Amino acid sequence: MALASMTGFARGHGVCGAYSWAWELKSVNAKGLDLRLRLPAGWDAVEGPARNSAAQVLARGTVYGTLTVERVGVAPIVRVNEPVLAAVLATIKGLAGRVDAAAPRLDGILSLKGVIEVSEAEENEEERAGAETAIVAGFVQALKGLAEMRRSEGDALGKILTGRLSEIAELTARAEATPGRKPEAIKARLAEKIAELLDGSQRFDADRLHQEAILIASKADIREELDRLVAHVAQGKKLISSGGPIGRKLDFLSQELNRESNTLCSKANDLELTNIGLDLKAVVEQFREQVQNLE
């Protein structure tokens, strides 16, 4: 399966009978799948099928869907509201002998509010049902375009994430090879510590010496952290190559990588290893940021 980003955009439009419609879809990052639809009044029937379609195609992301519908090519129905017209004429007649004014014109009377009513022709149920079916099919088609864009971005993300994992592997190998981890270096630091203890004390404190030796040895031992970093890198590359909605798994993996890089920094016993640890933390953070965009 291909990787997919959670960000994307797509449009779709069409005509069915007297109805012209258009969909606009946009998706952004989210912890789960959240479809937010804006539908014209009276078109709620398309919401259920649209949600079902989205759940079958997408795993995560907030998707904003906007539908616009127009009824075109239908002649309007114009009629005179007889009760209103009668009331207007009666009022004019009642004022004729009381107000010195020119006789009203027909266009003036018809322009009065409520005298003329304009409405659309009644909808045909069969035509309306056909339009709803076409609009749902249009949503599915727009959804395919959105998914394709998300897959295209996901492919680019996969290459970036693989590159970050390779950087982590390279830094791990550098940490493995640092001179400060060699037995000779550990012995030299231990000898230096012993000299400091003997110079600063009038008597030989065997217990203190033992504690210092254990501390130096434990701080120099980053074997477990290095092994786990190697294992996490391998697991990350395996997940990316397998594809599918792996964003949550990689997010958890990035937390584990961050934990190991923090421990490595805290155990660093020389400047070179400290710098490697800091570089490692920076790359892990870049990896984590990119993972947030992955489905």
JSON list of N, CA, C and O in Angstrom, two decimals, residues 23 39-42 50 55 61 101 123 136 146 161 164 172 175 180 185 193 213 223 225 229 235 247-248 255 259:
[
{"chain": "A", "resi": 23, "resn": "TRP", "atom": "N", "xyz": [-18.55, 20.34, -5.97]},
{"chain": "A", "resi": 23, "resn": "TRP", "atom": "CA", "xyz": [-17.95, 19.95, -4.69]},
{"chain": "A", "resi": 23, "resn": "TRP", "atom": "C", "xyz": [-16.57, 20.57, -4.57]},
{"chain": "A", "resi": 23, "resn": "TRP", "atom": "O", "xyz": [-15.83, 20.65, -5.55]},
{"chain": "A", "resi": 39, "resn": "LEU", "atom": "N", "xyz": [-23.70, 21.88, 3.39]},
{"chain": "A", "resi": 39, "resn": "LEU", "atom": "CA", "xyz": [-24.65, 21.54, 2.33]},
{"chain": "A", "resi": 39, "resn": "LEU", "atom": "C", "xyz": [-25.73, 22.62, 2.21]},
{"chain": "A", "resi": 39, "resn": "LEU", "atom": "O", "xyz": [-26.14, 23.21, 3.22]},
{"chain": "A", "resi": 40, "resn": "PRO", "atom": "N", "xyz": [-26.22, 22.87, 0.99]},
{"chain": "A", "resi": 40, "resn": "PRO", "atom": "CA", "xyz": [-27.34, 23.81, 0.84]},
{"chain": "A", "resi": 40, "resn": "PRO", "atom": "C", "xyz": [-28.58, 23.26, 1.53]},
{"chain": "A", "resi": 40, "resn": "PRO", "atom": "O", "xyz": [-28.73, 22.05, 1.71]},
{"chain": "A", "resi": 41, "resn": "ALA", "atom": "N", "xyz": [-29.47, 24.14, 1.91]},
{"chain": "A", "resi": 41, "resn": "ALA", "atom": "CA", "xyz": [-30.71, 23.71, 2.56]},
{"chain": "A", "resi": 41, "resn": "ALA", "atom": "C", "xyz": [-31.47, 22.76, 1.66]},
{"chain": "A", "resi": 41, "resn": "ALA", "atom": "O", "xyz": [-31.61, 22.98, 0.46]},
{"chain": "A", "resi": 42, "resn": "GLY", "atom": "N", "xyz": [-31.93, 21.67, 2.26]},
{"chain": "A", "resi": 42, "resn": "GLY", "atom": "CA", "xyz": [-32.74, 20.71, 1.50]},
{"chain": "A", "resi": 42, "resn": "GLY", "atom": "C", "xyz": [-31.96, 19.59, 0.86]},
{"chain": "A", "resi": 42, "resn": "GLY", "atom": "O", "xyz": [-32.56, 18.71, 0.23]},
{"chain": "A", "resi": 50, "resn": "ALA", "atom": "N", "xyz": [-22.17, 10.28, 1.56]},
{"chain": "A", "resi": 50, "resn": "ALA", "atom": "CA", "xyz": [-20.86, 10.94, 1.49]},
{"chain": "A", "resi": 50, "resn": "ALA", "atom": "C", "xyz": [-19.98, 10.49, 2.65]},
{"chain": "A", "resi": 50, "resn": "ALA", "atom": "O", "xyz": [-18.78, 10.20, 2.47]},
{"chain": "A", "resi": 55, "resn": "ALA", "atom": "N", "xyz": [-15.29, 7.29, 4.71]},
{"chain": "A", "resi": 55, "resn": "ALA", "atom": "CA", "xyz": [-14.75, 6.31, 5.66]},
{"chain": "A", "resi": 55, "resn": "ALA", "atom": "C", "xyz": [-14.09, 5.13, 4.96]},
{"chain": "A", "resi": 55, "resn": "ALA", "atom": "O", "xyz": [-13.18, 4.50, 5.51]},
{"chain": "A", "resi": 61, "resn": "GLY", "atom": "N", "xyz": [-7.59, 12.47, 9.23]},
{"chain": "A", "resi": 61, "resn": "GLY", "atom": "CA", "xyz": [-7.60, 13.82, 8.68]},
{"chain": "A", "resi": 61, "resn": "GLY", "atom": "C", "xyz": [-8.96, 14.47, 8.85]},
{"chain": "A", "resi": 61, "resn": "GLY", "atom": "O", "xyz": [-10.00, 13.80, 8.89]},
{"chain": "A", "resi": 101, "resn": "ALA", "atom": "N", "xyz": [-53.28, 64.13, -6.72]},
{"chain": "A", "resi": 101, "resn": "ALA", "atom": "CA", "xyz": [-52.12, 63.46, -7.31]},
{"chain": "A", "resi": 101, "resn": "ALA", "atom": "C", "xyz": [-52.52, 62.83, -8.63]},
{"chain": "A", "resi": 101, "resn": "ALA", "atom": "O", "xyz": [-53.70, 62.60, -8.90]},
{"chain": "A", "resi": 123, "resn": "GLU", "atom": "N", "xyz": [-40.42, 21.18, -8.11]},
{"chain": "A", "resi": 123, "resn": "GLU", "atom": "CA", "xyz": [-39.45, 20.16, -8.46]},
{"chain": "A", "resi": 123, "resn": "GLU", "atom": "C", "xyz": [-40.13, 18.84, -8.76]},
{"chain": "A", "resi": 123, "resn": "GLU", "atom": "O", "xyz": [-41.13, 18.47, -8.13]},
{"chain": "A", "resi": 136, "resn": "VAL", "atom": "N", "xyz": [-23.88, 12.58, -5.18]},
{"chain": "A", "resi": 136, "resn": "VAL", "atom": "CA", "xyz": [-23.12, 11.61, -4.38]},
{"chain": "A", "resi": 136, "resn": "VAL", "atom": "C", "xyz": [-22.00, 10.99, -5.21]},
{"chain": "A", "resi": 136, "resn": "VAL", "atom": "O", "xyz": [-20.86, 10.84, -4.75]},
{"chain": "A", "resi": 146, "resn": "LEU", "atom": "N", "xyz": [-8.91, 13.75, -4.20]},
{"chain": "A", "resi": 146, "resn": "LEU", "atom": "CA", "xyz": [-8.29, 14.13, -2.94]},
{"chain": "A", "resi": 146, "resn": "LEU", "atom": "C", "xyz": [-7.33, 13.04, -2.46]},
{"chain": "A", "resi": 146, "resn": "LEU", "atom": "O", "xyz": [-6.21, 13.33, -2.03]},
{"chain": "A", "resi": 161, "resn": "LEU", "atom": "N", "xyz": [11.16, 10.92, 5.16]},
{"chain": "A", "resi": 161, "resn": "LEU", "atom": "CA", "xyz": [11.28, 10.17, 6.42]},
{"chain": "A", "resi": 161, "resn": "LEU", "atom": "C", "xyz": [12.37, 9.11, 6.33]},
{"chain": "A", "resi": 161, "resn": "LEU", "atom": "O", "xyz": [13.12, 8.89, 7.30]},
{"chain": "A", "resi": 164, "resn": "ARG", "atom": "N", "xyz": [15.61, 10.82, 6.82]},
{"chain": "A", "resi": 164, "resn": "ARG", "atom": "CA", "xyz": [15.86, 11.15, 8.23]},
{"chain": "A", "resi": 164, "resn": "ARG", "atom": "C", "xyz": [16.32, 9.91, 9.00]},
{"chain": "A", "resi": 164, "resn": "ARG", "atom": "O", "xyz": [17.21, 9.99, 9.85]},
{"chain": "A", "resi": 172, "resn": "THR", "atom": "N", "xyz": [24.15, 7.25, 14.73]},
{"chain": "A", "resi": 172, "resn": "THR", "atom": "CA", "xyz": [24.29, 6.14, 15.67]},
{"chain": "A", "resi": 172, "resn": "THR", "atom": "C", "xyz": [25.62, 5.43, 15.45]},
{"chain": "A", "resi": 172, "resn": "THR", "atom": "O", "xyz": [26.32, 5.06, 16.41]},
{"chain": "A", "resi": 175, "resn": "ALA", "atom": "N", "xyz": [28.37, 7.52, 16.85]},
{"chain": "A", "resi": 175, "resn": "ALA", "atom": "CA", "xyz": [28.42, 7.41, 18.31]},
{"chain": "A", "resi": 175, "resn": "ALA", "atom": "C", "xyz": [29.09, 6.10, 18.73]},
{"chain": "A", "resi": 175, "resn": "ALA", "atom": "O", "xyz": [29.84, 6.05, 19.71]},
{"chain": "A", "resi": 180, "resn": "GLY", "atom": "N", "xyz": [35.82, 8.04, 22.87]},
{"chain": "A", "resi": 180, "resn": "GLY", "atom": "CA", "xyz": [35.52, 8.09, 24.30]},
{"chain": "A", "resi": 180, "resn": "GLY", "atom": "C", "xyz": [34.89, 6.82, 24.83]},
{"chain": "A", "resi": 180, "resn": "GLY", "atom": "O", "xyz": [34.84, 6.60, 26.04]},
{"chain": "A", "resi": 185, "resn": "ALA", "atom": "N", "xyz": [40.15, 4.79, 26.88]},
{"chain": "A", "resi": 185, "resn": "ALA", "atom": "CA", "xyz": [39.67, 6.10, 27.31]},
{"chain": "A", "resi": 185, "resn": "ALA", "atom": "C", "xyz": [38.98, 6.01, 28.66]},
{"chain": "A", "resi": 185, "resn": "ALA", "atom": "O", "xyz": [39.13, 6.89, 29.52]},
{"chain": "A", "resi": 193, "resn": "LYS", "atom": "N", "xyz": [40.25, 10.08, 37.86]},
{"chain": "A", "resi": 193, "resn": "LYS", "atom": "CA", "xyz": [39.35, 10.24, 39.00]},
{"chain": "A", "resi": 193, "resn": "LYS", "atom": "C", "xyz": [40.01, 9.73, 40.28]},
{"chain": "A", "resi": 193, "resn": "LYS", "atom": "O", "xyz": [39.85, 10.32, 41.36]},
{"chain": "A", "resi": 213, "resn": "ALA", "atom": "N", "xyz": [34.01, 4.55, 40.15]},
{"chain": "A", "resi": 213, "resn": "ALA", "atom": "CA", "xyz": [34.31, 3.62, 39.06]},
{"chain": "A", "resi": 213, "resn": "ALA", "atom": "C", "xyz": [33.03, 3.12, 38.39]},
{"chain": "A", "resi": 213, "resn": "ALA", "atom": "O", "xyz": [32.94, 3.03, 37.16]},
{"chain": "A", "resi": 223, "resn": "ARG", "atom": "N", "xyz": [25.63, 1.05, 25.15]},
{"chain": "A", "resi": 223, "resn": "ARG", "atom": "CA", "xyz": [25.37, -0.08, 24.27]},
{"chain": "A", "resi": 223, "resn": "ARG", "atom": "C", "xyz": [23.87, -0.28, 24.03]},
{"chain": "A", "resi": 223, "resn": "ARG", "atom": "O", "xyz": [23.42, -0.47, 22.89]},
{"chain": "A", "resi": 225, "resn": "GLU", "atom": "N", "xyz": [21.36, 1.85, 24.37]},
{"chain": "A", "resi": 225, "resn": "GLU", "atom": "CA", "xyz": [20.77, 2.96, 23.60]},
{"chain": "A", "resi": 225, "resn": "GLU", "atom": "C", "xyz": [21.09, 2.84, 22.11]},
{"chain": "A", "resi": 225, "resn": "GLU", "atom": "O", "xyz": [20.22, 3.02, 21.26]},
{"chain": "A", "resi": 229, "resn": "LEU", "atom": "N", "xyz": [18.41, 2.23, 19.10]},
{"chain": "A", "resi": 229, "resn": "LEU", "atom": "CA", "xyz": [18.34, 3.17, 17.97]},
{"chain": "A", "resi": 229, "resn": "LEU", "atom": "C", "xyz": [18.42, 2.41, 16.65]},
{"chain": "A", "resi": 229, "resn": "LEU", "atom": "O", "xyz": [17.66, 2.70, 15.71]},
{"chain": "A", "resi": 235, "resn": "GLN", "atom": "N", "xyz": [12.91, -0.72, 12.13]},
{"chain": "A", "resi": 235, "resn": "GLN", "atom": "CA", "xyz": [11.45, -0.84, 12.20]},
{"chain": "A", "resi": 235, "resn": "GLN", "atom": "C", "xyz": [10.78, 0.29, 11.42]},
{"chain": "A", "resi": 235, "resn": "GLN", "atom": "O", "xyz": [9.79, 0.08, 10.72]},
{"chain": "A", "resi": 247, "resn": "GLY", "atom": "N", "xyz": [0.84, 6.46, 10.22]},
{"chain": "A", "resi": 247, "resn": "GLY", "atom": "CA", "xyz": [1.23, 7.69, 10.91]},
{"chain": "A", "resi": 247, "resn": "GLY", "atom": "C", "xyz": [1.29, 7.54, 12.42]},
{"chain": "A", "resi": 247, "resn": "GLY", "atom": "O", "xyz": [2.24, 8.01, 13.06]},
{"chain": "A", "resi": 248, "resn": "ARG", "atom": "N", "xyz": [0.31, 6.88, 13.01]},
{"chain": "A", "resi": 248, "resn": "ARG", "atom": "CA", "xyz": [0.30, 6.70, 14.47]},
{"chain": "A", "resi": 248, "resn": "ARG", "atom": "C", "xyz": [1.48, 5.86, 14.94]},
{"chain": "A", "resi": 248, "resn": "ARG", "atom": "O", "xyz": [2.12, 6.15, 15.96]},
{"chain": "A", "resi": 255, "resn": "GLN", "atom": "N", "xyz": [8.75, 8.99, 19.30]},
{"chain": "A", "resi": 255, "resn": "GLN", "atom": "CA", "xyz": [8.89, 9.20, 20.75]},
{"chain": "A", "resi": 255, "resn": "GLN", "atom": "C", "xyz": [9.98, 8.30, 21.32]},
{"chain": "A", "resi": 255, "resn": "GLN", "atom": "O", "xyz": [10.76, 8.72, 22.20]},
{"chain": "A", "resi": 259, "resn": "ARG", "atom": "N", "xyz": [13.50, 9.39, 23.09]},
{"chain": "A", "resi": 259, "resn": "ARG", "atom": "CA", "xyz": [13.89, 8.93, 24.43]},
{"chain": "A", "resi": 259, "resn": "ARG", "atom": "C", "xyz": [15.33, 8.41, 24.41]},
{"chain": "A", "resi": 259, "resn": "ARG", "atom": "O", "xyz": [16.13, 8.72, 25.31]}
]
